[in-house]
PDB file of C-alpha atoms in Angstrom:
ATOM      1  CA  MET A   6      13.364 277.322 151.803  1.00  0.00           C
ATOM      2  CA  SER A   7      10.401 279.656 152.337  1.00  0.00           C
ATOM      3  CA  ASP A   8       8.738 281.652 149.579  1.00  0.00           C
ATOM      4  CA  ALA A   9       9.875 284.889 151.272  1.00  0.00           C
ATOM      5  CA  VAL A  10      13.521 283.774 151.253  1.00  0.00           C
ATOM      6  CA  LEU A  11      13.276 282.667 147.633  1.00  0.00           C
ATOM      7  CA  LYS A  12      11.749 286.023 146.651  1.00  0.00           C
ATOM      8  CA  ASP A  13      14.489 287.880 148.506  1.00  0.00           C
ATOM      9  CA  LYS A  14      17.211 285.898 146.744  1.00  0.00           C
ATOM     10  CA  ARG A  15      15.547 286.493 143.392  1.00  0.00           C
ATOM     11  CA  ASP A  16      15.258 290.228 144.095  1.00  0.00           C
ATOM     12  CA  GLN A  17      18.931 290.372 145.050  1.00  0.00           C
ATOM     13  CA  ARG A  18      19.902 288.550 141.876  1.00  0.00           C
ATOM     14  CA  ARG A  19      17.770 290.922 139.801  1.00  0.00           C
ATOM     15  CA  GLU A  20      19.470 293.932 141.408  1.00  0.00           C
ATOM     16  CA  ALA A  21      22.880 292.405 140.702  1.00  0.00           C
ATOM     17  CA  ILE A  22      21.923 291.983 137.042  1.00  0.00           C
ATOM     18  CA  LEU A  23      20.774 295.598 136.811  1.00  0.00           C
ATOM     19  CA  ASP A  24      23.997 296.817 138.453  1.00  0.00           C
ATOM     20  CA  VAL A  25      26.101 294.977 135.864  1.00  0.00           C
ATOM     21  CA  ALA A  26      23.837 296.073 133.003  1.00  0.00           C
ATOM     22  CA  ARG A  27      24.139 299.691 134.133  1.00  0.00           C
ATOM     23  CA  ALA A  28      27.925 299.458 133.897  1.00  0.00           C
ATOM     24  CA  VAL A  29      27.912 297.688 130.523  1.00  0.00           C
ATOM     25  CA  PHE A  30      25.423 300.085 128.933  1.00  0.00           C
ATOM     26  CA  GLY A  31      27.452 303.015 130.267  1.00  0.00           C
ATOM     27  CA  GLU A  32      30.753 301.685 128.941  1.00  0.00           C
ATOM     28  CA  GLU A  33      29.698 300.196 125.599  1.00  0.00           C
ATOM     29  CA  GLY A  34      26.454 301.948 124.702  1.00  0.00           C
ATOM     30  CA  TYR A  35      23.189 300.215 124.028  1.00  0.00           C
ATOM     31  CA  GLN A  36      23.956 298.913 120.535  1.00  0.00           C
ATOM     32  CA  ALA A  37      27.318 297.353 121.397  1.00  0.00           C
ATOM     33  CA  ALA A  38      26.225 295.924 124.735  1.00  0.00           C
ATOM     34  CA  SER A  39      25.209 292.255 124.644  1.00  0.00           C
ATOM     35  CA  MET A  40      23.473 289.807 126.918  1.00  0.00           C
ATOM     36  CA  SER A  41      26.574 287.616 126.607  1.00  0.00           C
ATOM     37  CA  THR A  42      28.801 290.351 128.023  1.00  0.00           C
ATOM     38  CA  ILE A  43      26.395 291.019 130.885  1.00  0.00           C
ATOM     39  CA  ALA A  44      26.106 287.301 131.679  1.00  0.00           C
ATOM     40  CA  SER A  45      29.883 286.910 131.592  1.00  0.00           C
ATOM     41  CA  ARG A  46      30.407 289.744 134.062  1.00  0.00           C
ATOM     42  CA  LEU A  47      27.765 288.256 136.325  1.00  0.00           C
ATOM     43  CA  GLY A  48      29.645 284.980 136.310  1.00  0.00           C
ATOM     44  CA  GLY A  49      26.659 282.999 135.128  1.00  0.00           C
ATOM     45  CA  SER A  50      25.069 281.713 131.951  1.00  0.00           C
ATOM     46  CA  LYS A  51      22.879 283.560 129.485  1.00  0.00           C
ATOM     47  CA  GLY A  52      20.164 281.103 130.406  1.00  0.00           C
ATOM     48  CA  THR A  53      20.111 282.434 133.952  1.00  0.00           C
ATOM     49  CA  LEU A  54      19.975 286.002 132.657  1.00  0.00           C
ATOM     50  CA  TYR A  55      17.037 285.175 130.379  1.00  0.00           C
ATOM     51  CA  ASN A  56      15.142 283.830 133.381  1.00  0.00           C
ATOM     52  CA  TYR A  57      14.917 287.453 134.549  1.00  0.00           C
ATOM     53  CA  PHE A  58      14.829 289.408 131.287  1.00  0.00           C
ATOM     54  CA  LYS A  59      13.744 287.966 127.958  1.00  0.00           C
ATOM     55  CA  ASN A  60      15.960 290.262 125.872  1.00  0.00           C
ATOM     56  CA  LYS A  61      18.272 293.269 125.944  1.00  0.00           C
ATOM     57  CA  GLU A  62      15.418 295.688 125.307  1.00  0.00           C
ATOM     58  CA  GLU A  63      13.534 294.487 128.376  1.00  0.00           C
ATOM     59  CA  LEU A  64      16.693 294.679 130.495  1.00  0.00           C
ATOM     60  CA  PHE A  65      17.424 298.229 129.351  1.00  0.00           C
ATOM     61  CA  ALA A  66      13.811 299.251 130.001  1.00  0.00           C
ATOM     62  CA  ALA A  67      14.005 297.878 133.554  1.00  0.00           C
ATOM     63  CA  HIS A  68      17.277 299.709 134.091  1.00  0.00           C
ATOM     64  CA  VAL A  69      15.770 303.008 132.919  1.00  0.00           C
ATOM     65  CA  ARG A  70      12.616 302.622 135.039  1.00  0.00           C
ATOM     66  CA  GLU A  71      14.615 301.885 138.176  1.00  0.00           C
ATOM     67  CA  GLU A  72      17.081 304.717 137.691  1.00  0.00           C
ATOM     68  CA  CYS A  73      14.402 307.260 136.812  1.00  0.00           C
ATOM     69  CA  GLY A  74      12.510 306.286 139.936  1.00  0.00           C
ATOM     70  CA  ARG A  75      15.615 306.494 142.094  1.00  0.00           C
ATOM     71  CA  PHE A  76      16.661 309.926 140.863  1.00  0.00           C
ATOM     72  CA  GLY A  77      13.123 311.297 140.719  1.00  0.00           C
ATOM     73  CA  ASP A  78      12.424 310.865 144.411  1.00  0.00           C
ATOM     74  CA  GLY A  79      12.351 314.187 146.237  1.00  0.00           C
ATOM     75  CA  ILE A  80      13.090 316.411 143.247  1.00  0.00           C
ATOM     76  CA  PHE A  81       9.592 317.893 143.051  1.00  0.00           C
ATOM     77  CA  ASP A  82       8.844 318.178 146.761  1.00  0.00           C
ATOM     78  CA  ALA A  83       7.585 321.641 147.718  1.00  0.00           C
ATOM     79  CA  ARG A  84       8.149 322.966 151.227  1.00  0.00           C
ATOM     80  CA  GLU A  85       4.946 323.816 153.029  1.00  0.00           C
ATOM     81  CA  GLY A  86       4.687 327.460 154.053  1.00  0.00           C
ATOM     82  CA  GLN A  87       7.344 328.619 151.586  1.00  0.00           C
ATOM     83  CA  ASP A  88       6.364 330.972 148.773  1.00  0.00           C
ATOM     84  CA  LEU A  89       6.132 329.668 145.243  1.00  0.00           C
ATOM     85  CA  ALA A  90       9.236 331.369 143.864  1.00  0.00           C
ATOM     86  CA  ALA A  91      11.364 329.877 146.631  1.00  0.00           C
ATOM     87  CA  ASN A  92       9.918 326.419 146.033  1.00  0.00           C
ATOM     88  CA  LEU A  93      10.436 326.729 142.292  1.00  0.00           C
ATOM     89  CA  THR A  94      14.047 327.725 142.854  1.00  0.00           C
ATOM     90  CA  ALA A  95      14.713 324.725 145.072  1.00  0.00           C
ATOM     91  CA  ILE A  96      12.912 322.345 142.710  1.00  0.00           C
ATOM     92  CA  GLY A  97      14.653 323.778 139.667  1.00  0.00           C
ATOM     93  CA  ARG A  98      18.115 323.411 141.180  1.00  0.00           C
ATOM     94  CA  ARG A  99      17.458 319.784 142.120  1.00  0.00           C
ATOM     95  CA  PHE A 100      15.954 319.068 138.707  1.00  0.00           C
ATOM     96  CA  LEU A 101      18.789 320.581 136.682  1.00  0.00           C
ATOM     97  CA  GLY A 102      21.362 318.989 138.959  1.00  0.00           C
ATOM     98  CA  HIS A 103      19.769 315.625 138.215  1.00  0.00           C
ATOM     99  CA  LEU A 104      19.665 316.261 134.459  1.00  0.00           C
ATOM    100  CA  LEU A 105      23.378 317.059 134.517  1.00  0.00           C
ATOM    101  CA  SER A 106      24.307 313.949 136.492  1.00  0.00           C
ATOM    102  CA  GLU A 107      26.545 311.457 134.713  1.00  0.00           C
ATOM    103  CA  TRP A 108      23.844 308.772 134.645  1.00  0.00           C
ATOM    104  CA  ALA A 109      21.127 311.070 133.310  1.00  0.00           C
ATOM    105  CA  VAL A 110      23.303 312.494 130.528  1.00  0.00           C
ATOM    106  CA  ARG A 111      24.610 309.099 129.436  1.00  0.00           C
ATOM    107  CA  THR A 112      21.120 307.601 129.415  1.00  0.00           C
ATOM    108  CA  TYR A 113      19.748 310.544 127.450  1.00  0.00           C
ATOM    109  CA  GLN A 114      22.546 310.154 124.899  1.00  0.00           C
ATOM    110  CA  LEU A 115      21.907 306.402 124.617  1.00  0.00           C
ATOM    111  CA  VAL A 116      18.177 306.852 124.131  1.00  0.00           C
ATOM    112  CA  VAL A 117      18.602 309.568 121.489  1.00  0.00           C
ATOM    113  CA  ALA A 118      21.131 307.408 119.639  1.00  0.00           C
ATOM    114  CA  GLU A 119      18.720 304.442 119.610  1.00  0.00           C
ATOM    115  CA  ALA A 120      15.425 306.309 119.146  1.00  0.00           C
ATOM    116  CA  HIS A 121      15.271 305.755 115.390  1.00  0.00           C
ATOM    117  CA  ARG A 122      16.142 302.034 115.488  1.00  0.00           C
ATOM    118  CA  THR A 123      14.307 301.206 118.718  1.00  0.00           C
ATOM    119  CA  PRO A 124      11.553 303.787 119.334  1.00  0.00           C
ATOM    120  CA  GLU A 125      10.032 301.675 122.122  1.00  0.00           C
ATOM    121  CA  LEU A 126      13.089 302.425 124.255  1.00  0.00           C
ATOM    122  CA  ALA A 127      12.470 306.137 123.811  1.00  0.00           C
ATOM    123  CA  GLN A 128       8.856 305.571 124.826  1.00  0.00           C
ATOM    124  CA  VAL A 129       9.928 303.745 127.998  1.00  0.00           C
ATOM    125  CA  PHE A 130      12.403 306.489 128.833  1.00  0.00           C
ATOM    126  CA  TYR A 131       9.863 309.255 128.276  1.00  0.00           C
ATOM    127  CA  ALA A 132       7.145 307.507 130.281  1.00  0.00           C
ATOM    128  CA  SER A 133       9.473 306.627 133.168  1.00  0.00           C
ATOM    129  CA  GLY A 134      11.324 309.951 133.346  1.00  0.00           C
ATOM    130  CA  PRO A 135      10.105 313.152 131.683  1.00  0.00           C
ATOM    131  CA  ALA A 136       6.393 312.297 131.796  1.00  0.00           C
ATOM    132  CA  VAL A 137       6.569 311.515 135.515  1.00  0.00           C
ATOM    133  CA  GLY A 138       8.455 314.747 136.131  1.00  0.00           C
ATOM    134  CA  PHE A 139       5.897 316.787 134.210  1.00  0.00           C
ATOM    135  CA  ALA A 140       3.067 315.238 136.241  1.00  0.00           C
ATOM    136  CA  ARG A 141       4.781 315.907 139.574  1.00  0.00           C
ATOM    137  CA  MET A 142       5.605 319.474 138.604  1.00  0.00           C
ATOM    138  CA  ALA A 143       2.041 320.024 137.413  1.00  0.00           C
ATOM    139  CA  ALA A 144       0.776 318.829 140.809  1.00  0.00           C
ATOM    140  CA  VAL A 145       2.965 321.432 142.539  1.00  0.00           C
ATOM    141  CA  LEU A 146       1.548 324.115 140.276  1.00  0.00           C
ATOM    142  CA  GLU A 147      -2.028 322.921 140.798  1.00  0.00           C
ATOM    143  CA  GLU A 148      -1.590 323.499 144.519  1.00  0.00           C
ATOM    144  CA  ALA A 149      -0.054 326.917 143.836  1.00  0.00           C
ATOM    145  CA  ARG A 150      -3.005 327.812 141.645  1.00  0.00           C
ATOM    146  CA  ALA A 151      -5.421 326.736 144.380  1.00  0.00           C
ATOM    147  CA  ARG A 152      -3.611 329.106 146.756  1.00  0.00           C
ATOM    148  CA  GLY A 153      -3.888 331.939 144.236  1.00  0.00           C
ATOM    149  CA  GLU A 154      -0.147 332.133 143.539  1.00  0.00           C
ATOM    150  CA  ILE A 155      -0.352 331.620 139.766  1.00  0.00           C
ATOM    151  CA  GLU A 156      -2.832 332.201 136.986  1.00  0.00           C
ATOM    152  CA  THR A 157      -3.158 329.496 134.337  1.00  0.00           C
ATOM    153  CA  ASN A 158      -5.787 327.213 132.878  1.00  0.00           C
ATOM    154  CA  ASP A 159      -3.236 324.500 132.085  1.00  0.00           C
ATOM    155  CA  CYS A 160      -0.822 323.530 134.854  1.00  0.00           C
ATOM    156  CA  GLU A 161       0.580 320.657 132.823  1.00  0.00           C
ATOM    157  CA  ARG A 162       1.653 323.007 130.058  1.00  0.00           C
ATOM    158  CA  ALA A 163       3.010 325.477 132.592  1.00  0.00           C
ATOM    159  CA  ALA A 164       5.009 322.655 134.195  1.00  0.00           C
ATOM    160  CA  GLN A 165       6.522 321.707 130.845  1.00  0.00           C
ATOM    161  CA  GLN A 166       7.454 325.313 130.189  1.00  0.00           C
ATOM    162  CA  PHE A 167       9.080 325.730 133.592  1.00  0.00           C
ATOM    163  CA  MET A 168      11.136 322.562 133.179  1.00  0.00           C
ATOM    164  CA  ALA A 169      12.210 323.658 129.700  1.00  0.00           C
ATOM    165  CA  LEU A 170      13.383 326.955 131.187  1.00  0.00           C
ATOM    166  CA  CYS A 171      15.333 325.022 133.810  1.00  0.00           C
ATOM    167  CA  ARG A 172      17.106 322.905 131.193  1.00  0.00           C
ATOM    168  CA  GLY A 173      18.090 326.063 129.345  1.00  0.00           C
ATOM    169  CA  ASN A 174      21.149 325.777 127.148  1.00  0.00           C
ATOM    170  CA  LEU A 175      23.346 324.103 129.768  1.00  0.00           C
ATOM    171  CA  HIS A 176      21.828 320.647 129.428  1.00  0.00           C
ATOM    172  CA  PHE A 177      21.863 320.808 125.623  1.00  0.00           C
ATOM    173  CA  ARG A 178      25.507 321.830 125.363  1.00  0.00           C
ATOM    174  CA  TYR A 179      26.652 319.431 128.088  1.00  0.00           C
ATOM    175  CA  SER A 180      24.805 316.508 126.469  1.00  0.00           C
ATOM    176  CA  LEU A 181      26.605 317.298 123.194  1.00  0.00           C
ATOM    177  CA  ASN A 182      29.936 317.312 125.062  1.00  0.00           C
ATOM    178  CA  LEU A 183      30.535 320.910 124.034  1.00  0.00           C
ATOM    179  CA  ILE A 184      31.270 322.018 127.598  1.00  0.00           C
ATOM    180  CA  GLY A 185      32.457 320.474 130.841  1.00  0.00           C
ATOM    181  CA  ARG A 186      30.020 319.835 133.656  1.00  0.00           C
ATOM    182  CA  PRO A 187      28.456 323.179 134.621  1.00  0.00           C
ATOM    183  CA  SER A 188      29.363 324.595 138.009  1.00  0.00           C
ATOM    184  CA  ASP A 189      26.889 325.108 140.844  1.00  0.00           C
ATOM    185  CA  ALA A 190      27.052 328.839 140.112  1.00  0.00           C
ATOM    186  CA  GLU A 191      26.044 328.274 136.476  1.00  0.00           C
ATOM    187  CA  ILE A 192      23.221 325.974 137.541  1.00  0.00           C
ATOM    188  CA  ASN A 193      21.969 328.496 140.077  1.00  0.00           C
ATOM    189  CA  GLU A 194      22.114 331.340 137.557  1.00  0.00           C
ATOM    190  CA  THR A 195      20.105 329.324 135.019  1.00  0.00           C
ATOM    191  CA  ILE A 196      17.454 328.465 137.598  1.00  0.00           C
ATOM    192  CA  ASP A 197      17.256 332.021 138.951  1.00  0.00           C
ATOM    193  CA  GLU A 198      16.534 333.276 135.435  1.00  0.00           C
ATOM    194  CA  ALA A 199      14.030 330.452 134.851  1.00  0.00           C
ATOM    195  CA  VAL A 200      12.087 331.335 138.000  1.00  0.00           C
ATOM    196  CA  LEU A 201      12.042 335.043 137.194  1.00  0.00           C
ATOM    197  CA  THR A 202      10.778 334.322 133.672  1.00  0.00           C
ATOM    198  CA  PHE A 203       8.150 331.871 134.876  1.00  0.00           C
ATOM    199  CA  MET A 204       6.874 334.151 137.624  1.00  0.00           C
ATOM    200  CA  ALA A 205       6.701 337.093 135.214  1.00  0.00           C
ATOM    201  CA  ARG A 206       4.408 334.991 133.018  1.00  0.00           C
ATOM    202  CA  TYR A 207       2.294 333.150 135.588  1.00  0.00           C
ATOM    203  CA  GLY A 208       2.854 334.698 139.006  1.00  0.00           C
ATOM    204  CA  ARG A 209       0.285 336.717 140.923  1.00  0.00           C
ATOM    205  CA  PRO A 210       1.099 339.514 143.405  1.00  0.00           C
ATOM    206  CA  GLY A 211       2.349 338.160 146.711  1.00  0.00           C
ATOM    207  CA  ALA A 212       3.646 334.869 145.262  1.00  0.00           C
ATOM    208  CA  GLY A 213       7.272 335.967 145.546  1.00  0.00           C
ATOM    209  CA  ALA A 214       9.246 337.786 142.904  1.00  0.00           C
ATOM    210  CA  GLY A 215      12.109 335.395 142.427  1.00  0.00           C
ATOM    211  CA  PRO A 216      15.205 333.712 143.858  1.00  0.00           C
ATOM    212  CA  ASP A 217      15.978 336.479 146.347  1.00  0.00           C
ATOM    213  CA  ARG A 218      13.048 335.118 148.363  1.00  0.00           C
ATOM    214  CA  VAL A 219      14.740 331.697 148.905  1.00  0.00           C
TER     215      VAL A 219
END
């Protein structure tokens, strides 16, 4: 059997492990989930599982990295030739929609619950998700600044502020299970207000006033 075939089989097995782990973590939470349960659902031994991941922490970290990468693709893409306010509106709606997805909310809840006992998991989550998002958003704003659409000396900070505006109170309340999943109309309203607030602070004339320019 060739090395390429062996690698492909190993990659497929790794993906199967992550699929099962995703389900177990979602159903039982991080603390209650065990390598034994994951191995049992896979139909193999714990020994086989440990050939891929040395412990539960490493498995959870791999799960978070993969999911953050999967959901992050395309969220912060800006359309060329479209004014900044319109791009921010589109980005904000995709971003908040992602934050309110079942996977994102459950993972956030798991990480917060484990942050005190296992701070390295919170570090992995932050580095794989929020930090990447901040960097991608900052890159969008750097280009906008180069075009003269915004005024700021710190695009990274501006990016963090914009994303905080996008999260608003919807993500907080939904993560606490105080409300049902927000509707598209509620998401759009939150983002419209976020863009207007951001543009009032950073926007320059001609950059677009807000969501009516979408």
